[in-house]
Coordinates of C-alpha atoms and ligand atoms in Angstrom, one line a residue:
X1 CA -46.5 -74.1 56.2
X2 CA -43.2 -73.4 57.9
X3 CA -45.1 -72.8 61.1
X4 CA -47.0 -76.0 60.7
X5 CA -43.9 -77.9 60.0
X6 CA -42.2 -76.5 63.1
X7 CA -45.1 -77.4 65.3
X8 CA -44.9 -81.0 64.3
X9 CA -41.5 -81.1 66.0
X10 CA -42.5 -78.9 68.8
X11 CA -41.6 -80.5 72.1
X12 CA -44.9 -81.4 73.5
X13 CA -44.2 -79.2 76.5
X14 CA -44.2 -76.2 74.2
X15 CA -47.2 -77.1 72.1
X16 CA -49.6 -75.5 74.5
X17 CA -49.3 -74.3 78.0
X18 CA -51.7 -73.0 80.6
X19 CA -51.8 -69.4 81.7
X20 CA -48.7 -68.5 83.6
X21 CA -47.0 -71.8 82.9
X22 CA -45.1 -70.8 79.8
X23 CA -41.8 -69.5 81.1
X24 CA -39.6 -67.5 78.8
X25 CA -39.9 -70.2 76.1
X26 CA -38.4 -69.4 72.8
X27 CA -40.0 -70.6 69.7
X28 CA -39.2 -69.5 66.1
X29 CA -37.3 -66.7 67.8
X30 CA -40.3 -65.4 69.6
X31 CA -40.1 -65.2 73.3
X32 CA -43.1 -65.7 75.4
X33 CA -43.2 -63.9 78.7
X34 CA -44.5 -65.1 82.0
X35 CA -48.2 -64.8 82.5
X36 CA -49.1 -64.7 78.9
X37 CA -51.3 -67.3 77.4
X38 CA -50.5 -69.0 74.2
X39 CA -53.2 -68.9 71.6
X40 CA -52.9 -72.4 70.4
X41 CA -54.5 -71.5 67.1
X42 CA -51.4 -69.5 66.2
X43 CA -49.2 -72.4 67.0
X44 CA -50.9 -74.3 64.3
X45 CA -52.1 -76.8 66.8
X46 CA -55.5 -75.8 66.0
X47 CA -56.1 -75.3 62.3
X48 CA -59.1 -73.1 63.0
X49 CA -58.3 -69.6 62.0
X50 CA -54.6 -70.4 61.4
X51 CA -53.0 -68.3 58.8
X52 CA -50.3 -70.6 57.7
X53 CA -48.4 -67.8 55.9
X54 CA -48.1 -65.9 59.2
X55 CA -45.2 -66.8 61.4
X56 CA -46.1 -64.4 64.2
X57 CA -47.0 -65.9 67.4
X58 CA -49.5 -63.9 69.3
X59 CA -49.3 -64.0 73.0
X60 CA -52.5 -62.8 74.3
X61 CA -54.6 -62.7 77.4
X62 CA -57.7 -64.2 75.9
X63 CA -58.4 -67.9 75.9
X64 CA -58.9 -70.0 72.8
X65 CA -62.5 -70.3 72.4
X66 CA -63.8 -73.8 72.4
X67 CA -66.2 -74.8 69.7
X68 CA -69.0 -74.6 72.2
X69 CA -71.3 -72.0 70.6
X70 CA -74.9 -72.9 71.0
X71 CA -76.7 -70.3 69.0
X72 CA -80.4 -70.3 69.4
X73 CA -82.2 -71.3 66.2
X74 CA -84.7 -68.9 64.7
X75 CA -87.4 -70.8 66.4
X76 CA -85.7 -70.2 69.7
X77 CA -84.8 -73.8 70.1
X78 CA -81.3 -74.5 71.4
X79 CA -79.3 -76.5 69.0
X80 CA -76.7 -79.0 70.2
X81 CA -73.3 -77.4 70.4
X82 CA -70.4 -78.6 68.3
X83 CA -69.0 -81.8 69.8
X84 CA -65.3 -82.4 70.1
X85 CA -64.1 -85.9 69.2
X86 CA -60.5 -87.2 69.8
X87 CA -59.6 -89.8 67.2
X88 CA -56.3 -91.6 67.4
X89 CA -54.6 -92.7 64.2
X90 CA -56.6 -90.2 62.2
X91 CA -53.8 -89.8 59.6
X92 CA -55.0 -92.6 57.4
X93 CA -57.6 -95.4 56.8
X94 CA -60.5 -95.7 59.1
X95 CA -59.4 -92.9 61.4
X96 CA -59.1 -90.3 58.6
X97 CA -62.3 -91.4 57.0
X98 CA -64.1 -91.0 60.3
X99 CA -62.5 -87.6 61.0
X100 CA -63.6 -86.5 57.5
X101 CA -67.2 -87.8 58.0
X102 CA -67.5 -86.0 61.3
X103 CA -65.9 -82.8 60.2
X104 CA -68.0 -82.6 57.1
X105 CA -71.2 -83.1 59.1
X106 CA -70.5 -79.6 60.6
X107 CA -71.4 -81.0 64.0
X108 CA -68.0 -82.0 65.2
X109 CA -64.6 -80.6 65.8
X110 CA -62.0 -83.4 65.5
X111 CA -58.8 -83.6 67.5
X112 CA -56.6 -85.8 65.3
X113 CA -54.3 -87.6 67.6
X114 CA -51.4 -88.7 65.5
X115 CA -47.7 -89.5 65.6
X116 CA -46.8 -87.8 62.3
X117 CA -47.9 -84.2 62.2
X118 CA -47.0 -83.5 58.6
X119 CA -48.6 -86.7 57.2
X120 CA -51.8 -85.9 59.1
X121 CA -51.9 -82.3 58.0
X122 CA -51.5 -83.4 54.4
X123 CA -54.0 -86.2 54.7
X124 CA -56.6 -83.8 56.2
X125 CA -56.1 -81.4 53.4
X126 CA -56.1 -84.0 50.7
X127 CA -59.3 -85.4 52.2
X128 CA -60.8 -81.9 51.9
X129 CA -61.6 -81.6 55.6
X130 CA -63.0 -78.1 56.2
X131 CA -60.5 -75.6 57.6
X132 CA -61.3 -75.0 61.3
X133 CA -62.9 -78.4 61.7
X134 CA -59.9 -80.1 63.1
X135 CA -56.8 -79.8 65.3
X136 CA -53.8 -82.0 65.1
X137 CA -52.1 -82.9 68.3
X138 CA -49.1 -85.2 68.5
X139 CA -49.6 -88.6 70.0
X140 CA -47.3 -91.6 69.8
X141 CA -49.0 -94.5 71.4
X142 CA -45.7 -96.4 71.5
X143 CA -44.7 -94.2 74.4
X144 CA -46.5 -93.8 77.7
X145 CA -44.8 -90.4 78.2
X146 CA -46.2 -89.3 74.9
X147 CA -49.7 -90.4 75.9
X148 CA -49.4 -88.4 79.2
X149 CA -48.0 -85.4 77.3
X150 CA -50.9 -85.6 74.8
X151 CA -53.4 -85.6 77.6
X152 CA -51.8 -82.4 79.1
X153 CA -51.7 -80.8 75.7
X154 CA -55.4 -81.4 74.8
X155 CA -56.4 -80.1 78.2
X156 CA -54.6 -76.9 77.3
X157 CA -56.7 -76.5 74.2
X158 CA -59.6 -75.5 76.4
X159 CA -62.0 -77.6 74.4
X160 CA -64.4 -80.0 76.0
X161 CA -63.7 -83.6 75.2
X162 CA -67.0 -85.2 74.4
X163 CA -66.0 -88.4 72.5
X164 CA -62.8 -90.4 72.4
X165 CA -62.1 -92.9 69.7
X166 CA -59.3 -95.4 70.2
X167 CA -58.6 -96.3 66.6
X168 CA -54.9 -96.4 65.9
X169 CA -53.2 -99.7 65.4
X170 CA -50.2 -101.5 64.1
X171 CA -50.2 -105.0 62.5
X172 CA -46.9 -106.8 62.0
X173 CA -47.8 -110.1 60.2
X174 CA -44.3 -110.7 58.8
X175 CA -42.2 -109.7 61.7
X176 CA -40.0 -112.6 62.8
X177 CA -38.9 -111.0 66.0
X178 CA -40.9 -108.7 68.3
X179 CA -40.2 -105.0 68.4
X180 CA -40.9 -103.0 71.5
X181 CA -42.4 -99.7 72.6
X182 CA -40.4 -97.0 74.5
X183 CA -41.6 -98.6 77.7
X184 CA -40.5 -102.1 76.6
X185 CA -43.9 -103.6 75.6
X186 CA -44.3 -105.8 72.5
X187 CA -45.3 -103.3 69.9
X188 CA -48.8 -104.5 68.7
X189 CA -50.2 -104.9 72.2
X190 CA -48.2 -101.9 73.4
X191 CA -49.7 -99.6 70.9
X192 CA -53.1 -101.1 70.1
X193 CA -54.0 -101.9 73.7
X194 CA -51.7 -100.5 76.4
X195 CA -51.2 -97.0 74.9
X196 CA -54.9 -96.7 74.4
X197 CA -55.6 -98.1 77.8
X198 CA -53.7 -95.3 79.5
X199 CA -55.1 -92.7 77.1
X200 CA -58.7 -93.8 77.8
X201 CA -58.2 -94.0 81.5
X202 CA -56.8 -90.5 81.6
X203 CA -59.4 -89.0 79.2
X204 CA -62.2 -90.6 81.2
X205 CA -61.9 -87.6 83.6
X206 CA -62.3 -85.2 80.7
X207 CA -65.3 -87.1 79.4
X208 CA -66.9 -87.0 82.9
X209 CA -66.3 -83.2 83.0
X210 CA -68.0 -82.7 79.6
X211 CA -71.5 -81.4 79.5
X212 CA -72.2 -82.9 76.1
X213 CA -75.5 -84.9 76.3
X214 CA -74.1 -88.1 74.7
X215 CA -70.5 -88.8 75.7
X216 CA -68.8 -91.8 74.3
X217 CA -65.6 -93.8 74.5
X218 CA -65.2 -96.0 71.5
X219 CA -62.5 -98.7 71.1
X220 CA -62.2 -100.2 67.6
X221 CA -62.3 -104.0 67.7
X222 CA -62.3 -106.6 64.9
X223 CA -63.8 -109.7 63.6
X224 CA -60.3 -111.4 63.5
X225 CA -60.1 -111.3 67.3
X226 CA -63.4 -113.2 67.5
X227 CA -63.1 -116.9 67.2
X228 CA -66.8 -117.3 66.9
X229 CA -66.4 -116.2 63.2
X230 CA -64.8 -117.8 60.1
X231 CA -62.3 -114.9 59.9
X232 CA -61.4 -115.4 63.5
X233 CA -60.5 -119.0 62.8
X234 CA -57.9 -118.2 60.2
X235 CA -54.6 -119.1 61.9
X236 CA -53.0 -117.9 64.0
X237 CA -56.1 -117.5 66.3
X238 CA -56.4 -115.0 69.1
X239 CA -55.8 -116.5 72.5
X240 CA -54.8 -114.7 75.6
X241 CA -54.2 -117.9 77.5
X242 CA -53.7 -117.4 81.2
X243 CA -52.2 -113.9 80.6
X244 CA -48.8 -115.0 81.9
X245 CA -46.9 -112.9 79.3
X246 CA -48.9 -109.8 80.1
X247 CA -48.4 -110.4 83.8
X248 CA -44.6 -110.6 83.3
X249 CA -44.5 -107.3 81.4
X250 CA -44.7 -108.3 77.8
X251 CA -41.1 -107.4 77.3
X252 CA -39.7 -110.5 75.7
X253 CA -37.8 -111.6 78.8
X254 CA -38.4 -115.3 79.3
X255 CA -39.9 -115.4 75.8
X256 CA -43.0 -113.5 77.0
X257 CA -43.5 -111.0 74.3
X258 CA -46.9 -112.5 73.8
X259 CA -49.8 -112.2 76.2
X260 CA -50.2 -116.0 76.5
X261 CA -46.4 -116.3 77.1
X262 CA -45.9 -118.3 73.8
X263 CA -43.4 -117.7 71.0
X264 CA -43.8 -114.4 69.2
X265 CA -46.2 -114.3 66.3
X266 CA -47.0 -110.8 64.9
X267 CA -50.4 -111.7 63.4
X268 CA -51.5 -113.3 66.7
X269 CA -50.2 -110.4 68.7
X270 CA -52.4 -108.1 66.7
X271 CA -55.5 -110.3 67.1
X272 CA -54.7 -110.6 70.9
X273 CA -54.5 -106.8 71.1
X274 CA -58.0 -106.6 69.5
X275 CA -59.3 -109.0 72.1
X276 CA -57.9 -106.7 74.8
X277 CA -59.6 -103.7 73.1
X278 CA -63.0 -105.5 73.2
X279 CA -62.5 -106.7 76.7
X280 CA -61.4 -103.2 77.8
X281 CA -64.5 -101.6 76.4
X282 CA -66.7 -104.0 78.3
X283 CA -64.8 -103.5 81.6
X284 CA -65.1 -99.8 81.2
X285 CA -68.8 -100.3 80.7
X286 CA -69.1 -102.4 83.9
X287 CA -67.1 -100.0 86.0
X288 CA -68.2 -96.7 84.7
X289 CA -71.3 -96.6 82.7
X290 CA -73.8 -96.4 85.5
X291 CA -71.9 -93.8 87.4
X292 CA -71.0 -91.6 84.5
X293 CA -73.6 -92.2 81.8
X294 CA -70.8 -92.4 79.3
X295 CA -71.5 -94.8 76.4
X296 CA -68.7 -97.4 75.9
X297 CA -68.7 -99.2 72.6
X298 CA -66.6 -101.3 70.2
X299 CA -67.2 -102.2 66.6
X300 CA -66.0 -104.2 63.6
X301 CA -66.3 -101.7 60.8
X302 CA -66.1 -104.3 58.0
X303 CA -63.0 -105.4 56.1
X304 CA -61.3 -102.3 54.9
X305 CA -58.8 -104.2 52.8
X306 CA -57.1 -101.2 51.3
X307 CA -55.8 -99.4 54.4
X308 CA -52.3 -98.9 55.6
X309 CA -52.9 -101.6 58.2
X310 CA -51.5 -104.2 55.7
X311 CA -48.4 -102.2 54.8
X312 CA -46.1 -104.8 56.3
X313 CA -47.8 -107.8 54.7
X314 CA -46.2 -109.4 51.7
X315 CA -46.9 -107.8 48.3
X316 CA -48.9 -110.9 47.1
X317 CA -51.2 -110.6 50.1
X318 CA -51.7 -106.9 49.5
X319 CA -52.6 -107.6 45.8
X320 CA -55.0 -110.5 46.5
X321 CA -56.6 -109.4 49.7
X322 CA -58.9 -106.7 48.4
X323 CA -60.4 -108.8 45.5
X324 CA -60.6 -111.8 47.8
X325 CA -62.7 -109.8 50.3
X326 CA -64.7 -108.0 47.6
X327 CA -65.7 -111.0 45.5
X328 CA -65.3 -114.0 47.7
X329 CA -66.0 -113.2 51.4
X330 CA -68.0 -110.1 50.5
X331 CA -66.7 -108.6 53.7
X332 CA -65.1 -105.7 52.0
X333 CA -66.0 -102.1 52.7
X334 CA -64.4 -98.9 51.4
X335 CA -62.6 -96.5 53.7
X336 CA -65.4 -94.0 53.2
X337 CA -68.1 -96.5 54.1
X338 CA -66.2 -97.7 57.2
X339 CA -65.6 -94.1 58.2
X340 CA -69.4 -93.4 58.0
X341 CA -70.0 -96.5 60.2
X342 CA -67.6 -95.3 62.9
X343 CA -69.0 -91.8 62.7
X344 CA -72.4 -93.3 63.5
X345 CA -71.0 -94.9 66.6
X346 CA -69.6 -91.4 67.5
X347 CA -72.7 -89.4 66.7
X348 CA -75.9 -91.3 66.0
X349 CA -78.6 -90.8 68.6
X350 CA -79.7 -94.4 68.0
X351 CA -76.4 -95.9 68.9
X352 CA -76.2 -94.8 72.5
X353 CA -76.4 -98.2 74.1
X354 CA -73.3 -98.9 76.2
X355 CA -71.3 -102.2 76.3
X356 CA -72.1 -103.0 72.7
X357 CA -69.9 -104.4 69.9
X358 CA -71.4 -103.0 66.7
X359 CA -71.3 -104.6 63.3
X360 CA -73.1 -103.9 60.0
X361 CA -75.0 -106.2 57.7
X362 CA -74.7 -106.2 53.9
X363 CA -77.2 -103.5 53.7
X364 CA -75.0 -101.4 55.9
X365 CA -77.5 -101.5 58.8
X366 CA -76.0 -101.6 62.2
X367 CA -76.7 -104.4 64.7
X368 CA -75.4 -105.5 68.1
X369 CA -73.0 -108.4 67.4
X370 CA -72.0 -111.3 69.6
X371 CA -68.4 -111.4 70.8
X372 CA -66.5 -114.7 71.1
X373 CA -66.3 -116.5 74.4
X374 CA -62.9 -115.2 75.2
X375 CA -63.7 -111.6 74.1
X376 CA -66.7 -111.6 76.4
X377 CA -65.1 -113.3 79.4
X378 CA -65.7 -111.0 82.3
X379 CA -63.1 -112.6 84.5
X380 CA -60.5 -112.2 81.8
X381 CA -61.6 -108.6 81.2
X382 CA -61.0 -107.8 84.9
X383 CA -57.6 -109.5 84.9
X384 CA -56.5 -107.7 81.7
X385 CA -57.7 -104.4 83.2
X386 CA -55.7 -105.0 86.4
X387 CA -52.5 -106.2 84.7
X388 CA -52.7 -103.3 82.2
X389 CA -53.1 -100.8 85.1
X390 CA -49.9 -102.1 86.6
X391 CA -48.0 -101.9 83.3
X392 CA -49.0 -98.3 82.5
X393 CA -48.4 -97.1 86.0
X394 CA -52.0 -96.6 87.2
X395 CA -51.8 -99.2 90.0
Ligands
LIG401 C1 -50.0 -115.7 56.7 O1 -49.7 -115.5 55.4 C2 -48.6 -115.9 57.5 O2 -48.1 -117.1 57.1 C3 -48.9 -115.9 59.0 O3 -47.7 -115.8 59.6 C4 -49.7 -114.6 59.4 O4 -48.9 -113.5 59.1 C5 -50.9 -114.6 58.6 O5 -53.0 -113.7 59.3 C6 -51.7 -113.4 58.9 O6 -50.6 -114.5 57.2 C7 -50.7 -115.1 54.6 C8 -50.9 -116.0 53.4 C9 -51.4 -117.3 53.8 O7 -51.9 -115.4 52.6 C10 -51.5 -114.8 51.5 O8 -50.4 -114.4 51.4 C11 -52.6 -114.6 50.5 C12 -53.9 -114.8 51.1 C13 -54.8 -113.9 50.4 C14 -56.2 -114.3 50.5 C15 -56.4 -115.5 49.7 C16 -56.7 -115.2 48.3 C17 -57.2 -116.4 47.7 C18 -58.0 -116.1 46.5 C19 -57.6 -115.0 45.7 C20 -58.6 -114.7 44.7 C21 -58.5 -113.2 44.4 C22 -59.2 -112.9 43.2 C23 -60.6 -112.8 43.3 C24 -61.2 -112.3 42.1 C25 -62.6 -112.8 41.9 C26 -63.2 -112.4 40.7 C27 -64.6 -112.8 40.5 O9 -52.7 -117.1 54.3 C28 -53.5 -118.2 54.7 O10 -54.1 -118.1 55.7 C29 -53.6 -119.3 53.8 C30 -54.6 -120.2 54.3 C31 -54.8 -121.3 53.3 C32 -56.0 -121.2 52.6 C33 -55.8 -121.3 51.2 C34 -57.0 -121.5 50.5 C35 -57.6 -120.2 50.1 C36 -59.0 -120.4 49.9 C37 -59.7 -119.2 49.9 C38 -61.2 -119.3 49.7 C39 -61.5 -119.0 48.3 C40 -61.6 -120.1 47.4 C41 -62.2 -120.0 46.2 C42 -61.4 -119.7 45.1 C43 -62.3 -119.2 44.0 C44 -61.6 -118.6 42.9 C45 -62.4 -117.7 42.1
LIG402 P1 -54.2 -97.7 59.0 O1 -52.8 -98.3 59.1 O2 -54.7 -97.0 57.8 O3 -54.4 -96.7 60.3 C1 -53.7 -96.9 61.5 C2 -53.5 -95.6 62.1 O4 -52.8 -95.8 63.4 C3 -52.5 -94.7 61.3 O5 -53.0 -93.4 61.5 C4 -51.2 -94.8 62.1 O6 -50.4 -93.7 62.0 C5 -51.7 -95.0 63.5 N1 -50.7 -95.5 64.4 C6 -49.9 -96.6 64.2 N2 -49.0 -96.6 65.2 C7 -49.2 -95.5 66.0 C8 -48.6 -95.0 67.1 N3 -47.5 -95.6 67.7 N4 -49.0 -93.9 67.7 C9 -50.1 -93.2 67.1 N5 -50.7 -93.6 66.0 C10 -50.3 -94.8 65.5 O7 -55.2 -98.9 59.4 P2 -56.8 -99.0 59.6 O8 -57.4 -97.7 59.3 O9 -57.2 -100.2 58.8 O10 -56.9 -99.3 61.1 C11 -57.7 -98.5 62.0 C12 -58.4 -99.4 63.0 O11 -59.3 -100.3 62.4 C13 -57.4 -100.3 63.8 O12 -57.8 -100.3 65.1 C14 -57.7 -101.7 63.2 O13 -57.4 -102.7 64.1 C15 -59.1 -101.6 62.9 N6 -59.7 -102.5 61.9 C16 -59.2 -102.5 60.6 C17 -59.7 -103.4 59.7 C18 -59.3 -103.4 58.3 O14 -59.8 -104.3 57.6 N7 -58.4 -102.5 57.8 C19 -60.8 -104.3 60.1 C20 -61.1 -104.3 61.5 C21 -60.6 -103.4 62.3 P3 -49.4 -93.4 60.7 O15 -50.2 -92.9 59.6 O16 -48.4 -92.4 61.3 O17 -48.8 -94.7 60.4
LIG403 MG1 -59.6 -112.8 56.6 C1 -66.1 -114.0 55.9 C2 -64.9 -114.2 55.8 C3 -63.7 -113.3 56.2 C4 -63.7 -112.0 56.6 C5 -64.9 -111.1 56.9 C6 -62.4 -111.7 56.9 C7 -61.9 -110.4 57.4 N1 -61.6 -112.7 56.5 C8 -62.4 -113.7 56.1 C9 -62.0 -115.0 55.6 C10 -60.7 -115.4 55.4 N2 -59.6 -114.7 55.6 C11 -60.3 -116.7 54.8 C12 -61.2 -117.8 54.4 C13 -58.9 -116.7 54.8 C14 -58.0 -117.7 54.3 C15 -57.7 -117.5 52.9 C16 -58.5 -115.4 55.3 C17 -57.2 -115.0 55.3 C18 -56.8 -113.8 55.9 C19 -55.4 -113.4 56.1 C20 -54.2 -114.1 55.7 N3 -57.6 -112.8 56.4 C21 -56.9 -111.9 56.9 C22 -55.5 -112.2 56.8 C23 -54.8 -111.1 57.3 O1 -53.6 -111.0 57.4 C24 -55.8 -110.1 58.0 C25 -55.6 -110.3 59.4 O2 -55.9 -111.3 60.0 O3 -55.1 -109.2 60.1 C26 -55.0 -109.5 61.5 C27 -57.1 -110.6 57.6 C28 -58.4 -110.2 57.7 N4 -59.5 -110.9 57.4 C29 -60.6 -110.1 57.6 C30 -60.2 -108.9 58.2 C31 -61.1 -107.8 58.6 C32 -58.8 -108.9 58.2 C33 -58.0 -107.7 58.7 C34 -57.7 -107.9 60.1 C35 -58.3 -107.0 61.1 O4 -58.2 -105.8 61.0 O5 -58.7 -107.5 62.1

């Protein structure tokens, strides 16, 4: 436990380094000499084979074996190797339920990309995720440095990256004033969209390099960003306007903490961020699907009214929202059911179509849903892409 605790506070630079790169680094009093490769399993970064009671760090020459074994079945038929899926925000709600569903299937190793190591470790254990089926790697989407550091760290794990799920989100419906990420972006759009935008752009290279037969990049969307629905018409409605706030850096200067340049509204900022998520998925599809064969998808998993997403809402809302969704709108789904849905988008052979926004009907059957006019506006998607590139330092 002590080891795991310590790893959560490990400077990212130490969490895993490539051969030869670790220079005389001290950790828990153990020094690692030049030229030795860290076995990330013994850093607790990868729970597989970690003996939590052991504090010894083994410095060894062998590499961490990626979960790539493709044993031939008795019939001599090759089975699909274990896939590796990165899931952001896997410490609770939909992300955790999806991680659990994938891990329990035995077909996936999950990289849980989370900002709170201890919370995630406890959540994974409490959810009963099989040991060795997941690795926790620190990621704070409210910092572009952290995103870049995360990308470096997962690359050092020597695991292929076959699927990436951009799931984490914050929702600040009661905030009167905007708050900002480390890079000075309004928090909801900064975390939900811009952090994921950089992450997805970086990990695209890793997806391209993977030999997995069905590689996917999934960005979680929502009904509330789609004004072609009843839920999307509950005020405040999503509206990116002419993107003037995004263009000016989303930093609150000149009252431009909102994408459309209007006064700050936390609920709207969240819905706007979801529109960006859905536009980004489609722009990825247009730019990269043909060339790479990667499936790009988004989804509305149903109304998971009990998750941590509503932690900042008023207590009355948190009390009434679940029964309202269960008995009145009938849009409610449990975390478990929503996790199964997202796991389908990760793994189902029938859901390989790219550029799709998936939803499920009342019988839990998936279907290709229609996005609102704004959330399917190709010109806006291109502009959001280009402005986001500038903000995250890719252009
Ligand atoms: C707003 O506040 C903020 O003002 C805004 O800034 C922003 O943050 C926004 O989108 C976020 O939130 C939210 C506030 C107003 O909502 C609440 O606090 C509570 C809303 C919870 C949902 C409504 C519950 C209503 C019914 C509860 C019943 C539960 C029990 C069911 C048990 C059934 C058993 C069989 O949010 C608003 O948007 C208010 C909009 C005004 C609409 C008010 C009318 C509600 C009508 C709902 C339809 C259902 C009607 C039928 C009632 C049947 C009763 C059985
Ligand atoms: P939760 O609050 O349960 O999960 C959100 C996750 O995001 C948590 O793991 C949280 O981490 C993580 N997170 C927040 N900020 C950061 C950050 N700066 N860096 C890294 N991770 C961060 O909410 P849900 O499970 O409901 O939300 C998951 C996704 O589902 C979101 O994309 C949301 O928009 C979407 N969605 C949800 C719906 C619902 O009804 N709940 C409906 C439609 C879509 P931590 O645990 O540390 O706080
Ligand atoms: Mg909404 C079919 C109706 C439906 C569905 C599926 C949702 C989903 N909501 C519906 C209807 C209504 N909602 C109605 C009629 C109202 C007025 C009472 C209403 C209100 C409401 C509020 C105040 N709903 C909300 C809020 C929130 O704060 C949530 C939000 O907008 O977060 C951005 C929310 C949601 N309703 C949903 C879903 C899925 C949410 C969670 C938001 C999300 O993750 O996108």
